[in-house]
GROMACS .gro file of C-alpha atoms in nm:
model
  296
    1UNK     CA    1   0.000   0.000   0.000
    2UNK     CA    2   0.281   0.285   0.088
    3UNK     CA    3   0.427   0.169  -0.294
    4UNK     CA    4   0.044   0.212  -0.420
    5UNK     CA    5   0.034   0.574  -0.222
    6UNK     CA    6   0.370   0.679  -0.324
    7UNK     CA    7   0.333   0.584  -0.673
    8UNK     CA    8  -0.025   0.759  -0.758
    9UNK     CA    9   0.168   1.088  -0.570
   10UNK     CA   10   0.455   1.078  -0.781
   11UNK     CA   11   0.167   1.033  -1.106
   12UNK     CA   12  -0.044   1.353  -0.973
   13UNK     CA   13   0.274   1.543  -0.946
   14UNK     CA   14   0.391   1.480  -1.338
   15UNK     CA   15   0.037   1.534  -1.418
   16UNK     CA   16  -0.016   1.862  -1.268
   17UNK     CA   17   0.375   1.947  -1.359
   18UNK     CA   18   0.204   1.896  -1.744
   19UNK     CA   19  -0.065   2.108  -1.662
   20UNK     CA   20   0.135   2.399  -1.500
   21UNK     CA   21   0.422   2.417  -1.730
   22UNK     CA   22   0.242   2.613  -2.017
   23UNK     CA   23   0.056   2.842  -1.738
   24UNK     CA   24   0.428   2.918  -1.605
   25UNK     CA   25   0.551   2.938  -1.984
   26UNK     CA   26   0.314   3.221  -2.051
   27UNK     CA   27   0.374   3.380  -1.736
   28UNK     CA   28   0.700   3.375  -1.818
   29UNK     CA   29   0.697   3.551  -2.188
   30UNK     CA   30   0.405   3.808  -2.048
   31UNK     CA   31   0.493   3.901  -1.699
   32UNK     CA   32   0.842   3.823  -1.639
   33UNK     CA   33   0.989   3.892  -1.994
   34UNK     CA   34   0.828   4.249  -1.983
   35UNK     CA   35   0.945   4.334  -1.629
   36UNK     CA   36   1.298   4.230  -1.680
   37UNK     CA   37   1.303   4.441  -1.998
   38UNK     CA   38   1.168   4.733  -1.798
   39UNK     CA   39   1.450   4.673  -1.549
   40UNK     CA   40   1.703   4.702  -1.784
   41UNK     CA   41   1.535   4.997  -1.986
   42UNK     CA   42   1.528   5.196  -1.646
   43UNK     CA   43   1.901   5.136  -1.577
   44UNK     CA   44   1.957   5.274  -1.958
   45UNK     CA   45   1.923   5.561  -2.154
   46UNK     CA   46   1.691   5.523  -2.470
   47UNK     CA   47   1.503   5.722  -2.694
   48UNK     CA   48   1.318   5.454  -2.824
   49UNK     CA   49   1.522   5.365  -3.146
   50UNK     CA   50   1.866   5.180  -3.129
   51UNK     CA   51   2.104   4.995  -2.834
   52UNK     CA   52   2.064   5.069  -2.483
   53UNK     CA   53   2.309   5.298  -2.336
   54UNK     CA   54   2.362   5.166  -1.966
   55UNK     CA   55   2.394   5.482  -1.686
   56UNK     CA   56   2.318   5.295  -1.356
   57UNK     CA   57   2.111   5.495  -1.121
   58UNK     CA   58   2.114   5.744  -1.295
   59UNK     CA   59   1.739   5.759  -1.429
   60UNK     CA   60   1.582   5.724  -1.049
   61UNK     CA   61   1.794   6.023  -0.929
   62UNK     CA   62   1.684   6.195  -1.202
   63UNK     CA   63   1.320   6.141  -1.151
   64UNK     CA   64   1.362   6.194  -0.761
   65UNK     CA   65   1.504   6.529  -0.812
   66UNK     CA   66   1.250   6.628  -1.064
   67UNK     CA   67   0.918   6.812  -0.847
   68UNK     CA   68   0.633   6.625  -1.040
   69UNK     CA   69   0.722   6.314  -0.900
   70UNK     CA   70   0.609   6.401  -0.575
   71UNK     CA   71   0.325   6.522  -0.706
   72UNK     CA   72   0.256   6.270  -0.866
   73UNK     CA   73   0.261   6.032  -0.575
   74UNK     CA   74   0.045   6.212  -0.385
   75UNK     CA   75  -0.207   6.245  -0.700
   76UNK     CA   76  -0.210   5.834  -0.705
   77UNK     CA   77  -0.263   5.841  -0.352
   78UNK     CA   78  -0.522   6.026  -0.290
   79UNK     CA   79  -0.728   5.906  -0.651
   80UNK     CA   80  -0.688   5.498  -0.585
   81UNK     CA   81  -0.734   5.564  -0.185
   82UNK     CA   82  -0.990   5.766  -0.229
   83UNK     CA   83  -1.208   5.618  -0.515
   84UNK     CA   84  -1.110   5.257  -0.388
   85UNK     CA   85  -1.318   5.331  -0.030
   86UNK     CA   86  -1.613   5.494  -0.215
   87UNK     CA   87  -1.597   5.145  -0.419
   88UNK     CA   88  -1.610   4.918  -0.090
   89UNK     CA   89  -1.835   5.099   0.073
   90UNK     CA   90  -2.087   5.128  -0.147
   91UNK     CA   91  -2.058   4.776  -0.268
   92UNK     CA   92  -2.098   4.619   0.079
   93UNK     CA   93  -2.428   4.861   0.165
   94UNK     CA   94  -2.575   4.806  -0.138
   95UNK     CA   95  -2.489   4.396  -0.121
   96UNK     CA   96  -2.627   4.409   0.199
   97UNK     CA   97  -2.928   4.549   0.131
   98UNK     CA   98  -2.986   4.343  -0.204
   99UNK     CA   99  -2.925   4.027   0.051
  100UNK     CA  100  -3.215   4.146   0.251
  101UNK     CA  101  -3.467   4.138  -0.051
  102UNK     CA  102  -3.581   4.481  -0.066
  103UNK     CA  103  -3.799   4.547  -0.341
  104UNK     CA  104  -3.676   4.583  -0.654
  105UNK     CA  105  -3.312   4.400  -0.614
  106UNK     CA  106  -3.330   4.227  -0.928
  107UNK     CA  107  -3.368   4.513  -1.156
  108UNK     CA  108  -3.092   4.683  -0.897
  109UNK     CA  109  -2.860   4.425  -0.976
  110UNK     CA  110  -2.887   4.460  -1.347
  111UNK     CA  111  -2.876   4.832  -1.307
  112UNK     CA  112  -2.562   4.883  -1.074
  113UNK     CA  113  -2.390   4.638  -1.263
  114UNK     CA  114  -2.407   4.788  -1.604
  115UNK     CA  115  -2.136   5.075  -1.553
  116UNK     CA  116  -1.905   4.805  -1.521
  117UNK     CA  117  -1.953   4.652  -1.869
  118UNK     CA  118  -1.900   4.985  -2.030
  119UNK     CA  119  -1.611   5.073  -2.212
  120UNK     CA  120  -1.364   5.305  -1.992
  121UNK     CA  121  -1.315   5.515  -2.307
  122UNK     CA  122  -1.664   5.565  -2.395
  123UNK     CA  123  -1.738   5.643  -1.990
  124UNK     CA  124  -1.469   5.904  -1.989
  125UNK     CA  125  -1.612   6.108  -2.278
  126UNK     CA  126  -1.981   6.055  -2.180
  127UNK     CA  127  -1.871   6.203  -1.874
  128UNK     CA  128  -1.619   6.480  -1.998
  129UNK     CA  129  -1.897   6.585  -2.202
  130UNK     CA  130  -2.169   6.570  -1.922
  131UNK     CA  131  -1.930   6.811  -1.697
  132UNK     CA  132  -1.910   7.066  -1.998
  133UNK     CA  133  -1.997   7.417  -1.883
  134UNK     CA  134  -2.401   7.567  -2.012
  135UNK     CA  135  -2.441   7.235  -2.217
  136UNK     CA  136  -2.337   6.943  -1.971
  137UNK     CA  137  -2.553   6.718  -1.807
  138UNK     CA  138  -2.458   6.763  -1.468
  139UNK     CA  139  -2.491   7.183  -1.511
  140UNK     CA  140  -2.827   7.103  -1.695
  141UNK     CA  141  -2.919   6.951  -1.336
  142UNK     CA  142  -2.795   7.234  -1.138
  143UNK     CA  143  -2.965   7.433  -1.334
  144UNK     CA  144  -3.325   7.284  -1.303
  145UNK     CA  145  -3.264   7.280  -0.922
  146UNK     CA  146  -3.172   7.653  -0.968
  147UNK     CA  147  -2.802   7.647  -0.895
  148UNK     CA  148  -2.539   7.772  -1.172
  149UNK     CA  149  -2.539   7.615  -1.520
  150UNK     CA  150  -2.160   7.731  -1.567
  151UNK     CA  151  -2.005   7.482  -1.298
  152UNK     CA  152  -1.652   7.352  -1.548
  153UNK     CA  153  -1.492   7.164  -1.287
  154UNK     CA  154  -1.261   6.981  -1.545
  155UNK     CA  155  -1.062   7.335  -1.566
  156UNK     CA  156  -1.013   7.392  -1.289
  157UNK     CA  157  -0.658   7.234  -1.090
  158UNK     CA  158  -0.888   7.287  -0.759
  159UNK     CA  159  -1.147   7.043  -0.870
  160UNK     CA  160  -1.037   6.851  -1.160
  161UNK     CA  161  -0.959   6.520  -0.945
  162UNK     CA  162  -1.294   6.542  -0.804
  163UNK     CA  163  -1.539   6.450  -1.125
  164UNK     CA  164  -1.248   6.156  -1.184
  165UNK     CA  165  -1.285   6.014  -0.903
  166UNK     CA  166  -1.659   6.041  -0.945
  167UNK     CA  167  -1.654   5.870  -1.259
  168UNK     CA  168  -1.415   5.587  -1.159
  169UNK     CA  169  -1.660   5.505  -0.859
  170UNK     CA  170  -1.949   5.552  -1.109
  171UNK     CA  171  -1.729   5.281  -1.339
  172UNK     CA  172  -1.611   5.088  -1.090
  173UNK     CA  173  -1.857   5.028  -0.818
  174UNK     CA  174  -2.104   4.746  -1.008
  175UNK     CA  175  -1.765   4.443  -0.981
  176UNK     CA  176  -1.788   4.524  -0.659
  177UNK     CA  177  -2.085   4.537  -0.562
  178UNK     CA  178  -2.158   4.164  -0.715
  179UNK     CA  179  -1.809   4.018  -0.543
  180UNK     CA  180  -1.964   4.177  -0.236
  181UNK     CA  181  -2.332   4.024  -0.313
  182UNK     CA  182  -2.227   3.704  -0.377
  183UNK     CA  183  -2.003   3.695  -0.015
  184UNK     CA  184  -2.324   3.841   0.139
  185UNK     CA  185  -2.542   3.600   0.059
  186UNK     CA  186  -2.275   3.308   0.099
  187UNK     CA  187  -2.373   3.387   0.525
  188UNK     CA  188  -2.582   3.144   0.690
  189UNK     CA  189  -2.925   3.248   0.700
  190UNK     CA  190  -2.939   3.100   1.047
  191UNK     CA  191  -2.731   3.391   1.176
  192UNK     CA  192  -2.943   3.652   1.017
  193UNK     CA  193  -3.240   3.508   1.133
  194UNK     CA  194  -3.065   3.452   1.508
  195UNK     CA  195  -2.946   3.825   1.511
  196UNK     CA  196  -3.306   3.962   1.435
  197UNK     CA  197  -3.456   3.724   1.669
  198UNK     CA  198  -3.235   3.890   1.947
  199UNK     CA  199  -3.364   4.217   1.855
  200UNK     CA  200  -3.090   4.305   1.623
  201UNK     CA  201  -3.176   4.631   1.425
  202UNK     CA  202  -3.066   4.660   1.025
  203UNK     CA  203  -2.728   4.829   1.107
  204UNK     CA  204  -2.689   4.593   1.382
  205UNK     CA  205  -2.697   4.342   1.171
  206UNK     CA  206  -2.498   4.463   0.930
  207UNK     CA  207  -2.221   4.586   1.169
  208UNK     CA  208  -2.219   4.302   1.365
  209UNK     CA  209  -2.286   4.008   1.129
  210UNK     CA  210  -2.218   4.081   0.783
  211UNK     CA  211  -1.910   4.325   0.811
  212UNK     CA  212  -1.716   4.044   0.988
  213UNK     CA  213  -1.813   3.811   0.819
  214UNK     CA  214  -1.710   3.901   0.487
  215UNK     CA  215  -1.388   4.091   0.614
  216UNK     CA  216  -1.157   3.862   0.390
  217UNK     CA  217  -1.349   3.956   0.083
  218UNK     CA  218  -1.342   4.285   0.179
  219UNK     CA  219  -0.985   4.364   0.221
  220UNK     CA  220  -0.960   4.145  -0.104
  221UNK     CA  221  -1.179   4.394  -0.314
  222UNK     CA  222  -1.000   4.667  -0.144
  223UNK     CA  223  -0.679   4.586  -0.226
  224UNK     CA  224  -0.783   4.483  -0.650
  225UNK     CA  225  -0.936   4.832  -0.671
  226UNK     CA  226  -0.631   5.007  -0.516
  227UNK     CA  227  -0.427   4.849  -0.772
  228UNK     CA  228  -0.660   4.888  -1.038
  229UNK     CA  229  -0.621   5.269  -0.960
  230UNK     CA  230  -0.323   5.292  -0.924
  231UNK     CA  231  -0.259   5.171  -1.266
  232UNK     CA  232  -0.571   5.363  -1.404
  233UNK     CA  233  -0.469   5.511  -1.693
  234UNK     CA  234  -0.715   5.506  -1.941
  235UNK     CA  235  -1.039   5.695  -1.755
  236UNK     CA  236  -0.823   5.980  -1.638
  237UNK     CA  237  -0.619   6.041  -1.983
  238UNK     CA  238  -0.940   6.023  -2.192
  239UNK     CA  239  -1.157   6.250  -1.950
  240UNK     CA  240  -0.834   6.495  -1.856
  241UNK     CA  241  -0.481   6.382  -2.030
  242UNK     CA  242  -0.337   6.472  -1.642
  243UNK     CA  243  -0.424   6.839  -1.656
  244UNK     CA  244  -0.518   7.060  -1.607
  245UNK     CA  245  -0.175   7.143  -1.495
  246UNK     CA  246  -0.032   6.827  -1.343
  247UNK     CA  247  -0.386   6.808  -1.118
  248UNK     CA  248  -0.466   6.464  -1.251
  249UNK     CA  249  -0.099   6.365  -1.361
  250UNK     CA  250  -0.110   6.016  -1.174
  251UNK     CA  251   0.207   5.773  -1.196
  252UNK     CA  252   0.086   5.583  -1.508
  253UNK     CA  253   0.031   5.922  -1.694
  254UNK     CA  254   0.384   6.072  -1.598
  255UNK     CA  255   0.514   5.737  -1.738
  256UNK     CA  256   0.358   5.789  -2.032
  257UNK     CA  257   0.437   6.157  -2.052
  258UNK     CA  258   0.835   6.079  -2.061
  259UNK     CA  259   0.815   5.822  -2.259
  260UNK     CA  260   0.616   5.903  -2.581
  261UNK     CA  261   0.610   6.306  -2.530
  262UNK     CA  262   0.943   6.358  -2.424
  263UNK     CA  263   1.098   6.056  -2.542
  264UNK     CA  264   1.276   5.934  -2.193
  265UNK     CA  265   1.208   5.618  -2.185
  266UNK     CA  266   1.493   5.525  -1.934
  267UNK     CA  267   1.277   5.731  -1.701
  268UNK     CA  268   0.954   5.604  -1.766
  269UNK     CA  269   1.076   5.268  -1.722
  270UNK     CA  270   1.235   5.401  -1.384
  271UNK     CA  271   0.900   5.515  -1.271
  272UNK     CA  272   0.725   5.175  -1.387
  273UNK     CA  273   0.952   4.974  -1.192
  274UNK     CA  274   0.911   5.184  -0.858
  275UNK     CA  275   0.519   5.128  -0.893
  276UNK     CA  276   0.571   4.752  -0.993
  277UNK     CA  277   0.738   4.719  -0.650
  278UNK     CA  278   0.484   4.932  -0.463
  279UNK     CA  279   0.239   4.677  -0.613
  280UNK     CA  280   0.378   4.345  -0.573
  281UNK     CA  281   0.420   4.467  -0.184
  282UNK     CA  282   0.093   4.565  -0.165
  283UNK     CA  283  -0.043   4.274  -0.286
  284UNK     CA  284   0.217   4.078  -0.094
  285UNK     CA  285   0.076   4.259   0.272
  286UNK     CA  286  -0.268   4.182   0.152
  287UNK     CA  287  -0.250   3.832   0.089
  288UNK     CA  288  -0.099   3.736   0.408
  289UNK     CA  289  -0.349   4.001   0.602
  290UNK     CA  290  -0.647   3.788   0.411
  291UNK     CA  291  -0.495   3.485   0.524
  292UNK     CA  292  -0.492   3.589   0.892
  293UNK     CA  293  -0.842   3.687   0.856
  294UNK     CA  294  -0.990   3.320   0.728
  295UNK     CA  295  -0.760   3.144   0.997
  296UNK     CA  296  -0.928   3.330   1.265
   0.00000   0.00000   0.00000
């Protein structure tokens, strides 16, 4: 019997060995390939066209001495914090309440969702548009309620970062919010029933039972949208191209900005890798928080 046992685990380790080698190959060629390549662009000087010219270090002091770094940063920050919250907690309220079967959650679940399926692209400029000064959507609103129907908060380095991080929570929410739903409803009914039995009130219940309860998939959503933000390039270069000014100019869009406007690729690449790192620790502290949470 230990030959029989030994045997079939030697068998399940070839055949899984079979099944993981093309997964690692193409891991390989699309995730490692690309990230050594940015390593070595970022410790070289390139315009793009021809060899690389190796200067060290070079390329990170040179993007550490330059102001719009720093800016930068604290643009990413405060966008992926910021709309990455909004996401989480208005996915778990509006989980939790679809859980409870309010009236009208199936037609809510259709209609939360469906910002999600949109193209970013075509979200930006419906948006861009619908912030436009006299003619937009939003100061058609303002108008009807009898505010001001000149409100251009797009051009303004004050309040540009605000109507992106509207429209990312607008985009972004509906993933969420079924993740969320799905966790929600994955809690014994036993302990809902228990909790308003005992007298429990709706944000009782919620605080008490389904907060903890789905904590892991919580700090798991958290953490995807933070990235996701971090890296969002496309909603905030199609609504705003960074501006006005450098208001919007997160790390993705300075990247870009030395790379393909001012041809410095060394320091794009330099500014790629220090997010990649940010990232991969990020994700790294998350995993093993999530952990910690299902063990308990």
């Amino acid at each position: 019997m230990p030959n029989k046992k030994v045997g079939l685990n030697k068998t399940n380790a070839r055949t899984a060995w079979v099944f993981l080698t093309p997964v690692f190959i193409l891991l390989f060629l699309f995730l490692a390939l690309p990230a050594i390549n940015s390593f070595r662009i970022s410790v070289s000087r390139w315009d793009g066209v021809g060899p690389l010219k190796f200067v060290g270090l070079d390329n990170f002091r040179r993007i550490f001495a330059d102001g719009n770094l720093s800016h930068s940063i604290y643009v990413t920050i405060f966008y992926s914090v910021s709309v990455s919250i909004i996401v989480v907690g208005m996915a778990a309220i509006m989980a939790s309440a679809i859980s409870s079967g309010i009236k009208g959650s199936k037609f809510m679940k259709v209609a939360w969702f469906f910002p999600g399926i949109a193209p970013p692209t075509a979200v930006a400029i419906f948006w861009s548009s619908g912030f436009q000064p006299y003619t937009g959507v939003v100061n058609k609103v303002l108008e009807f309620i009898g505010l001001r129907d000149d409100f251009a908060p797009l051009a303004s380095e004050q309040t540009a970062i605000y109507p992106v991080i509207f429209v990312s929570v607008w985009a972004s929410v509906g993933f969420a919010f079924l993740v969320l739903l799905g966790a929600t409803e994955s809690i014994p009914v036993s302990l809902k029933e228990a909790a308003f039995i005992d007298g429990a009130n709706v944000w009782q219940h919620f605080r008490k039972i389904t907060l903890p309860l789905i904590k892991p998939v919580l700090l798991t959503i958290f953490t995807l949208e933070l990235i996701w933000h971090v890296n969002g390039f496309t909603m905030i270069w199609a609504m705003t191209q960074g501006g006005p000014g450098f208001s919007t100019e997160i790390l993705p869009i300075y990247a870009y900005k030395e790379a393909f406007i001012f041809g410095r690729f060394g320091s794009a690449a330099a500014i790629s890798v220090l997010v990649g790192i940010f990232l991969v620790a990020l994700g790294a502290v998350s995993t093993r928080m999530s952990r910690s949470e299902q063990l308990e």
